[in-house]
Coordinates of C-alpha atoms and ligand atoms in Angstrom, one line a residue:
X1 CA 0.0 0.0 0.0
X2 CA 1.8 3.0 -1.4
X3 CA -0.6 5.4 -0.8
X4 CA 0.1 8.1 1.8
X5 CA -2.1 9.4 4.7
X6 CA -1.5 11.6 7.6
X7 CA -3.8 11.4 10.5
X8 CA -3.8 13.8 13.4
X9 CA -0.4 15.5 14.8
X10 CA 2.7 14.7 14.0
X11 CA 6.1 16.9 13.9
X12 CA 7.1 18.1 10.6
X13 CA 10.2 16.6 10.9
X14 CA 10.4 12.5 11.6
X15 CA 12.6 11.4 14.8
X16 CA 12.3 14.6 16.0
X17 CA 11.0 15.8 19.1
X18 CA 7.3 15.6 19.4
X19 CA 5.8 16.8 22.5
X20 CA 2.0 17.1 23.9
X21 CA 0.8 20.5 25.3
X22 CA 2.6 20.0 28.8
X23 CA 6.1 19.1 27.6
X24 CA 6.3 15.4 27.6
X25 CA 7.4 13.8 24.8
X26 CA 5.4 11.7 22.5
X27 CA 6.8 7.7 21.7
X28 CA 7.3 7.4 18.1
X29 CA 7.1 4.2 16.7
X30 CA 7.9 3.0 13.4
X31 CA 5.3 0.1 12.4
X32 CA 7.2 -1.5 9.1
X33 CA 7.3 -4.1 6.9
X34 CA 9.9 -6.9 5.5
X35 CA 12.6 -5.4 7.6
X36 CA 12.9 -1.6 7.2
X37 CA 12.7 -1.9 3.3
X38 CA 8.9 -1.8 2.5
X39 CA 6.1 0.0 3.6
X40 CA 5.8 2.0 7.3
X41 CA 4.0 4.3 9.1
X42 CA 5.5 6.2 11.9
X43 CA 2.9 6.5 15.5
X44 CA 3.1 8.9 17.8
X45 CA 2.0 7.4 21.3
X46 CA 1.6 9.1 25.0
X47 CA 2.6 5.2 26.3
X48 CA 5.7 3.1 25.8
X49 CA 4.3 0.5 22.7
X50 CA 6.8 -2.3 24.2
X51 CA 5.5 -1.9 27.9
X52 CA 4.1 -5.1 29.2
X53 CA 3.3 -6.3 32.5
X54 CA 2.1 -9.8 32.2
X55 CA 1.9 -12.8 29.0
X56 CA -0.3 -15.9 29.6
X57 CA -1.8 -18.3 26.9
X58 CA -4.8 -17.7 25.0
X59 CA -6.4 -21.1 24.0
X60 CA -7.5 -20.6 20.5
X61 CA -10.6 -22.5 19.1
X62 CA -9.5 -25.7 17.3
X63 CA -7.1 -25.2 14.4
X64 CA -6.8 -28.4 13.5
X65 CA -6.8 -29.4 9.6
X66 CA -8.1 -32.2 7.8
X67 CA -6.6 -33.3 4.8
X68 CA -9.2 -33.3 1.5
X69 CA -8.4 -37.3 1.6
X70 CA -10.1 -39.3 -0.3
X71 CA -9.8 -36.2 -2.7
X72 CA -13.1 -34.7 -3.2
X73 CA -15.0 -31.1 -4.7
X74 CA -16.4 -30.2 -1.2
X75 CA -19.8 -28.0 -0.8
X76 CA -19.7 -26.0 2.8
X77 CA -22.9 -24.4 3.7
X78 CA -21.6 -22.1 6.3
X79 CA -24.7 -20.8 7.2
X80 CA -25.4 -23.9 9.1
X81 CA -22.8 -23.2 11.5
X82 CA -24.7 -20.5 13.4
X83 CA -28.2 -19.8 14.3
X84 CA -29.2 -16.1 13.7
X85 CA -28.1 -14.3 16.6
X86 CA -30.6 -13.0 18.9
X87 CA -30.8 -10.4 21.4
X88 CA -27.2 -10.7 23.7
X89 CA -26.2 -14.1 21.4
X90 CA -23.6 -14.2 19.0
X91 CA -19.9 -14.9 18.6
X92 CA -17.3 -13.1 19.3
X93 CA -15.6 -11.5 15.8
X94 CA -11.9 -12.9 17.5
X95 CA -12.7 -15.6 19.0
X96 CA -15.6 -17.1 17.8
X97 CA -14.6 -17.9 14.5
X98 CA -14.3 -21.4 13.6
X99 CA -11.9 -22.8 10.9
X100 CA -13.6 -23.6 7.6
X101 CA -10.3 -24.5 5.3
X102 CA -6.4 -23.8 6.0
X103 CA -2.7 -24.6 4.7
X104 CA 0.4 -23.6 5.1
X105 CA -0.2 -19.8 3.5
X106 CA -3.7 -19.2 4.6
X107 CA -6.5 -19.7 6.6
X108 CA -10.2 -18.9 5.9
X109 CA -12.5 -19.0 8.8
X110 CA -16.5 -17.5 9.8
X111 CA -18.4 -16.2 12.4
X112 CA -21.9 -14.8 12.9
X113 CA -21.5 -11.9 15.8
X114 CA -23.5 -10.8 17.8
X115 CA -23.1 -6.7 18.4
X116 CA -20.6 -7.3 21.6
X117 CA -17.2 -5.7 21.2
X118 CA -14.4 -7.9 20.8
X119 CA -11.4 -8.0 22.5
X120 CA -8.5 -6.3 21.8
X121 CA -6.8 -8.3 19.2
X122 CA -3.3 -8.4 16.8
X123 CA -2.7 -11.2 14.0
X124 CA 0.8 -11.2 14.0
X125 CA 1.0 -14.0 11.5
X126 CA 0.0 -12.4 8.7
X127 CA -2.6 -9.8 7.1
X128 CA -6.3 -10.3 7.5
X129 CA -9.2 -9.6 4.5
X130 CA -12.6 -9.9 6.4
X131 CA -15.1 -9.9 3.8
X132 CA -18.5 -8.7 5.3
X133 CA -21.5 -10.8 4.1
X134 CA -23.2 -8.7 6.0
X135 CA -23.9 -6.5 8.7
X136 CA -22.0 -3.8 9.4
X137 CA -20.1 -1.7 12.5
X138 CA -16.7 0.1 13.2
X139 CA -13.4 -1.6 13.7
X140 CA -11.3 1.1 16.2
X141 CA -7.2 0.9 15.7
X142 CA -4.4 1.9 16.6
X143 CA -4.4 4.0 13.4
X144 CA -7.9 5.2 13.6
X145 CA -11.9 3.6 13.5
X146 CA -12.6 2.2 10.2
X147 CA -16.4 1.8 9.2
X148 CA -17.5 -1.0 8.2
X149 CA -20.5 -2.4 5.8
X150 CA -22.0 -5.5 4.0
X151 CA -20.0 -5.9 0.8
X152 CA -16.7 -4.5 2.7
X153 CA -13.1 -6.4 2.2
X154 CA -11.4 -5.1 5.9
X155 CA -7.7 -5.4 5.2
X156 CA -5.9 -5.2 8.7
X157 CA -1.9 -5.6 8.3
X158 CA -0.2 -7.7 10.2
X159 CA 0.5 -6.7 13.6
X160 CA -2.2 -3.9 14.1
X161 CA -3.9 -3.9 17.4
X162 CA -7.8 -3.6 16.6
X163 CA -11.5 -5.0 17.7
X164 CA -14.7 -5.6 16.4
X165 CA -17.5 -3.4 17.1
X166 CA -20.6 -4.4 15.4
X167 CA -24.0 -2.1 15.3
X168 CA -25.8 -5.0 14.3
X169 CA -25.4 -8.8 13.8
X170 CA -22.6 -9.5 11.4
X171 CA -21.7 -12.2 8.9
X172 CA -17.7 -12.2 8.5
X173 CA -15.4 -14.0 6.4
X174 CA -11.8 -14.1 7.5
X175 CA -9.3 -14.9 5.2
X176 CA -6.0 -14.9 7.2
X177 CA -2.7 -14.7 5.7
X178 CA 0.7 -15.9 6.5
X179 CA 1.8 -12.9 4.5
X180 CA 1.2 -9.5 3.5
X181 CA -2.0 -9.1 1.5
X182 CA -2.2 -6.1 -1.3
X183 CA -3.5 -5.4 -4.8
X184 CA -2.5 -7.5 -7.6
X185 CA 1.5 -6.3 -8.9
X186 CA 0.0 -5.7 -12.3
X187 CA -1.8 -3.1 -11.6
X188 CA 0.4 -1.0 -10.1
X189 CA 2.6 1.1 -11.3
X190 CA 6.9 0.8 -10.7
X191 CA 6.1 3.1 -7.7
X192 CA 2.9 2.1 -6.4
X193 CA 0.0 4.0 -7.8
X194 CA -3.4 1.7 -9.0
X195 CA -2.6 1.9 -12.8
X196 CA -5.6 2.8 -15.3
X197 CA -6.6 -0.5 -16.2
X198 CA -6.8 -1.6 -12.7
X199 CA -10.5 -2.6 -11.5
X200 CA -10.6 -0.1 -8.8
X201 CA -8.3 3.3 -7.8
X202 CA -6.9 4.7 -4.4
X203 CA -10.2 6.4 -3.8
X204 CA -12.0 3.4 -3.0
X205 CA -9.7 2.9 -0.7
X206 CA -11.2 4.1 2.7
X207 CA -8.8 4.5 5.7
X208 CA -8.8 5.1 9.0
X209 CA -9.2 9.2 8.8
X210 CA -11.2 9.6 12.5
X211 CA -10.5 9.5 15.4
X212 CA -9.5 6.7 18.5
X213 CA -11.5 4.5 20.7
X214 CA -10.4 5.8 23.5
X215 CA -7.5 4.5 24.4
X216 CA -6.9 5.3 28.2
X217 CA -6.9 2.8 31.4
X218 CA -3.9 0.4 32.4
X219 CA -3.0 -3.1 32.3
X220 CA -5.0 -3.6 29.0
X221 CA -5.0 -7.0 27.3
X222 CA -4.4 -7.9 23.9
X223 CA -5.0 -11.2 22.4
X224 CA -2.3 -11.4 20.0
X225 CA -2.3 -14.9 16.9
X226 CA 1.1 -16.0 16.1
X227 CA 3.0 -19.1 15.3
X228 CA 5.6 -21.7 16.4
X229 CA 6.7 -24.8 15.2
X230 CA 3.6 -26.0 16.6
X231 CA 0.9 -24.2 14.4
X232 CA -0.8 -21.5 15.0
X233 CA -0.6 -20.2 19.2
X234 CA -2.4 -17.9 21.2
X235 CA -1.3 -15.4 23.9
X236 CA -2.7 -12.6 26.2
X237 CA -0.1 -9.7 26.6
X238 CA -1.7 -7.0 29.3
X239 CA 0.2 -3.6 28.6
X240 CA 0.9 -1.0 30.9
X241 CA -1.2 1.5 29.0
X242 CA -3.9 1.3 26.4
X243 CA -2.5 0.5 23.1
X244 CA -4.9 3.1 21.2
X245 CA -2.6 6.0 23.0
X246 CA -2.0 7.0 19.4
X247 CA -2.2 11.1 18.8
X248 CA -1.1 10.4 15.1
X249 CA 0.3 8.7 12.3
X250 CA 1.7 8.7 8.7
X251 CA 3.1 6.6 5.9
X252 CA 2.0 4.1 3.7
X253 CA 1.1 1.4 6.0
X254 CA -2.7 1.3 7.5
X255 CA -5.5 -0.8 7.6
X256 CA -8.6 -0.1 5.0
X257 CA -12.1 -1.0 3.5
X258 CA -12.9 -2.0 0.2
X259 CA -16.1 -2.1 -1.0
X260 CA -16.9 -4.6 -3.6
X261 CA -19.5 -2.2 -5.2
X262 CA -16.4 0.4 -6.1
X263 CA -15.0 -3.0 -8.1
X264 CA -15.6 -2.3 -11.8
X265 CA -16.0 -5.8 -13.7
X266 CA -13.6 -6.1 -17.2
X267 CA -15.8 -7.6 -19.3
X268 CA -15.3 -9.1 -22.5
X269 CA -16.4 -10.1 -26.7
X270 CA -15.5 -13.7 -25.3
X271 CA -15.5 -15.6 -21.7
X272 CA -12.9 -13.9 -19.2
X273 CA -11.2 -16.0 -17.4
X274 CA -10.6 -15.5 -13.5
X275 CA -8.1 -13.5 -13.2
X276 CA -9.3 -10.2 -14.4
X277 CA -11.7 -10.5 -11.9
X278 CA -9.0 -10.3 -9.3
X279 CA -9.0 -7.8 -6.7
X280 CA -5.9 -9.3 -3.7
X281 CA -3.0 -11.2 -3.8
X282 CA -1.0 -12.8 -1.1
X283 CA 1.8 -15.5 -0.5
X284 CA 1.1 -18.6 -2.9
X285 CA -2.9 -17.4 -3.2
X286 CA -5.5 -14.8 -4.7
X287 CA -8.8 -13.2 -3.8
X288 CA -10.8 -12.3 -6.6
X289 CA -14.5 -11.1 -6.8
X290 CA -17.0 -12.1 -9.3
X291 CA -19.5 -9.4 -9.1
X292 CA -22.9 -8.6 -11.4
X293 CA -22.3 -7.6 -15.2
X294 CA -22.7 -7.5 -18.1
X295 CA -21.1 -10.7 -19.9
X296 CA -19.8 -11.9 -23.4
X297 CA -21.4 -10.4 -26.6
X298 CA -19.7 -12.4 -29.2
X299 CA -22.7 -13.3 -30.8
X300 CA -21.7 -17.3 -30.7
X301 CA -20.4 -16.7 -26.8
X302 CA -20.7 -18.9 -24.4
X303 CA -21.5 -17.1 -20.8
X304 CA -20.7 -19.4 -18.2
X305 CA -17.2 -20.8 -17.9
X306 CA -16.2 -23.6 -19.8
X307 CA -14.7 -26.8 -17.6
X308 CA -11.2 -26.3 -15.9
X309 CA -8.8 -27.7 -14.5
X310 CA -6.3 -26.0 -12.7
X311 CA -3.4 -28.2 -12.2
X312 CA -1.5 -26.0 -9.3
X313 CA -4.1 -24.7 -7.5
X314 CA -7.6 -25.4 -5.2
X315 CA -10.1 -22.8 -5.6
X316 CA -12.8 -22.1 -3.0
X317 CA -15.7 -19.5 -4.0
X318 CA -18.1 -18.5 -1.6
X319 CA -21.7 -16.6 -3.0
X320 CA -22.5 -14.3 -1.0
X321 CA -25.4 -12.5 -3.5
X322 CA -27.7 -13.0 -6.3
X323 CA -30.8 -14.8 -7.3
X324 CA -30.5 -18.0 -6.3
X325 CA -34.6 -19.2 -7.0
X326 CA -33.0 -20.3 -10.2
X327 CA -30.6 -23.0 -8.5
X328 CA -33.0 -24.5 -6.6
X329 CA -32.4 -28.0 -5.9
X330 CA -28.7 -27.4 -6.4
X331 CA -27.5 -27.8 -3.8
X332 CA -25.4 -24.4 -4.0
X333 CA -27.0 -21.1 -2.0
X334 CA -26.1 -18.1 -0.3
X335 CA -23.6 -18.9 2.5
X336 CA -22.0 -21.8 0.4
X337 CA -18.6 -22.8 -0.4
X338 CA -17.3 -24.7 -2.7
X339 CA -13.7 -26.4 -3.0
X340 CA -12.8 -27.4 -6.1
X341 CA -9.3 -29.0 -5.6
X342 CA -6.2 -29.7 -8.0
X343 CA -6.6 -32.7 -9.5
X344 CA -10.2 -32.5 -10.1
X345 CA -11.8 -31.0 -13.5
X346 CA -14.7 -28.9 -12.7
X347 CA -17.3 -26.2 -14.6
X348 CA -20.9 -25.7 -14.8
X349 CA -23.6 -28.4 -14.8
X350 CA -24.2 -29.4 -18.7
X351 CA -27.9 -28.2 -18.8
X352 CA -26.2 -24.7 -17.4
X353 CA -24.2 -24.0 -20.9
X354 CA -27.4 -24.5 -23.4
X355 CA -29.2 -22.3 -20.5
X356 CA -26.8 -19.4 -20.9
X357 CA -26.8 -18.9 -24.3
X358 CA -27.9 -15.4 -25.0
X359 CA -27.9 -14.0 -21.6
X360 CA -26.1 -10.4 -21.6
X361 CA -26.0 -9.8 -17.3
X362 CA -25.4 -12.0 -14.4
X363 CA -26.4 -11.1 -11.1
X364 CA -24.6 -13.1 -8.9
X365 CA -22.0 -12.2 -6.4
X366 CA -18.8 -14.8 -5.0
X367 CA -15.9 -14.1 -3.2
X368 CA -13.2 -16.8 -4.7
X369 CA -9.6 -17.5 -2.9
X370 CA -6.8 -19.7 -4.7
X371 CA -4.4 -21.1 -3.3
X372 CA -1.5 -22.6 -4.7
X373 CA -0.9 -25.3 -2.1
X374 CA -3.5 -28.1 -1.3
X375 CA -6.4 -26.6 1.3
X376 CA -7.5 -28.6 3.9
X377 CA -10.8 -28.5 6.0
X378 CA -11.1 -27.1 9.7
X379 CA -13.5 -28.0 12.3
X380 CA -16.4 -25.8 10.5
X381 CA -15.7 -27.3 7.4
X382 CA -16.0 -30.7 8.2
X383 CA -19.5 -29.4 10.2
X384 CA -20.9 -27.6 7.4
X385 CA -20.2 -30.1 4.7
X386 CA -23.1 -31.5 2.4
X387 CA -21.6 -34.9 1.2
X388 CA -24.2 -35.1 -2.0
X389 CA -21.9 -32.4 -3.8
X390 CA -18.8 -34.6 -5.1
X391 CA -21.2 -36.7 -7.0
X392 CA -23.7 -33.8 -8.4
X393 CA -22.1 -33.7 -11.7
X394 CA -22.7 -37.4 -12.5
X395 CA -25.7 -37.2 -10.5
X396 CA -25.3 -40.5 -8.4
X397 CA -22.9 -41.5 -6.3
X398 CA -22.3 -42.9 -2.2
X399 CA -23.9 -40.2 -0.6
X400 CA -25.8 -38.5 -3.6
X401 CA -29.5 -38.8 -1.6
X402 CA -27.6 -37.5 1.5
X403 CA -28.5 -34.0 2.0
X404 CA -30.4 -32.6 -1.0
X405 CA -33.5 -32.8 -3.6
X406 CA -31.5 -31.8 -6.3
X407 CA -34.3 -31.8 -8.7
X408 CA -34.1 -33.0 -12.1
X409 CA -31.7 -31.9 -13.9
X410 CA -28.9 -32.5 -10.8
X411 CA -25.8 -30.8 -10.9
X412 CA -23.6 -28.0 -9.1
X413 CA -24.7 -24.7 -9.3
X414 CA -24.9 -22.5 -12.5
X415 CA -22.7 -20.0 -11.3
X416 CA -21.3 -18.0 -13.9
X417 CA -17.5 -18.3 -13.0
X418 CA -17.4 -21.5 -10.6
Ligands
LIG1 FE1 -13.2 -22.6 -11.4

């Protein structure tokens, strides 16, 4: 992230003295990435950022993995895994998520919240992109509150102290890095700027421009992700003094919202493949977005996507809008997932390609990750699976009764881009 902000005081000279109205100096802190030689942002702090009083373990939900063995295309209905929160009910956006699908890069997990805050909290594994399926709230920082809606990407980098604060109920995707996430190299330009043929510009880019949450009391706690050799740990530092002491910041390092409304489709005479739909990339994955437009107006087109396989990658897609009446019996709805692994061919249920010719707009909306390494299924996956998919191409097979009328014609989903 190249783009530069400035947010409340700081001198006009860096590592220089910076004092508040009574004299006492400010603690600048330089928040960087890869070593000193990417991306920063310098903080300005009334508290020492390295003061702690007390670390104990915080016991993460299950992080185990499963391994997609016998290999299988996998259909997670996510919604399944919570009941609509009620008045008071809920989990927590930190620590109520539960592990749909992982590797070694990244880990995509959900939880329905209720509208308590969350603890303090600081992934310092990786970035976080929390898509919001819906809902909406403020996520306070130590760079500022960031507002957040239904069709919002939250990227949080690594490291940056945060919590949840929902106004309403919330629906949250978490894909979790073990790297830095950012737009896609192509479209940006040898120094940084979004280039003219990128889907989406620097002002859709919403950072943290107000205010703090706060950001007084002592002996605050902060439930900070990270790693050993073991997999993925949990601890609870408790500071000395409240880690949004921040009286401002600037650089090129922040945490922001995307909206996937401000993502302008590229469209084409003939099918498009994924990638142009792309909006993130991380470490040995993608996030792309496939989002309503108009589609192919070669006049012998073909719409939908025609069967791949990709040989070095798994690709999950989760639908998260549209008119789904049409699928019914599919299997496939809002709140779905579907894994379609390496090593297995996939594309659009035969009746869907004679179905789609002519059609000019699809309405559907899917957040996709690949990932380059093999994913494997967490404790929510393996809850919210519905074993009929695997077979729904052939129509029969073990379990192909198991968990849906799939109607006549059988079959995955339509989907335009699955
Ligand atoms: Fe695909």
């Amino acid at each position: 992230m190249t783009y530069y902000r400035r947010v409340g005081e700081v001198p006009p000279k860096r590592h220089t003295q910076h004092r508040d109205p009574d004299g006492n100096l400010y603690r600048e802190e330089l928040m960087g990435e890869e070593g000193f030689s990417s991306d920063s942002s310098l903080l300005y702090r009334r508290g020492v950022p390295s003061a702690i009083v007390d670390s104990q373990v915080w016991e993460l939900p299950d992080q185990s993995l499963t391994a997609n063995h016998p290999l299988k295309p996998r259909h997670l209905e996510l919604h399944t895994l919570f009941s609509e929160p009620g008045e008071g009910e809920g989990g927590c956006a930190v620590e109520g998520r539960r592990l749909v699908l992982g590797n070694a890069d990244v880990r995509i997990s959900y939880v329905v919240t209720g509208t308590a805050t969350s603890p303090l909290y600081r992934n310092a594994i990786g970035d976080e992109c929390v898509y919001v399926e819906s809902g909406s709230g403020i996520v306070p920082t130590i760079f500022g509150v960031l507002d957040y809606r239904a069709g919002d990407y939250v990227v949080i980098p690594r490291s940056t102290d945060h919590r949840w604060c929902p106004f309403e109920p919330s629906r949250l995707y978490a894909i979790e890095a073990n790297s830095h996430i950012a737009p896609p190299r192509r479209y940006l330009s040898r120094y940084g700027q979004l280039l003219e043929h990128a889907p989406y510009c620097e002002r859709d880019l919403h950072g943290p421009d107000y205010g703090w949450d706060g950001g007084s009391g002592e002996d605050v706690e902060v439930l900070v992700k990270h790693r050993t050799s073991a997999g993925v740990v949990g601890t609870r530092l408790t500071y000395a003094t409240h880690p949004f002491d921040v009286v401002g910041w600037d650089g090129c390092l922040y945490p922001y919202t995307f909206n996937i409304d401000d993502y302008m489709p590229i469209t084409g005479k003939i099918h498009q493949p994924p990638p142009v739909h792309q909006v993130f990339e991380g470490q040995n994955f993608v996030v792309c977005n496939f989002l309503p437009r108009k589609v192919d107006y070669h006049e012998l087109a073909i719409p939908v996507p025609y069967y791949h396989s990709n040989v070095d990658s798994d690709e999950v897609m989760f639908y998260v809008g549209g008119d789904y009446e049409a699928r019914k019996g599919s299997g496939i709805d809002l709140g779905s997932i579907s894994l379609h692994p390496g090593g297995h061919a996939h594309g659009p249920q035969p009746s869907a390609i004679e179905a789609s010719l002519g059609v000019d707009y699809f309405e559907e909306s899917a957040v996709m990750v690949d990932t380059f390494k093999p994913l494997e299924l967490g404790e929510g996956g393996l809850a919210a699976q519905d074993p009929a998919y695997a077979w729904s191409w052939a129509g029969r097979g073990p379990d192909a009764e198991a968990s849906h009328d799939r109607g006549s014609d059988g079959g995955p989903a339509v989907f335009s881009n699955s």
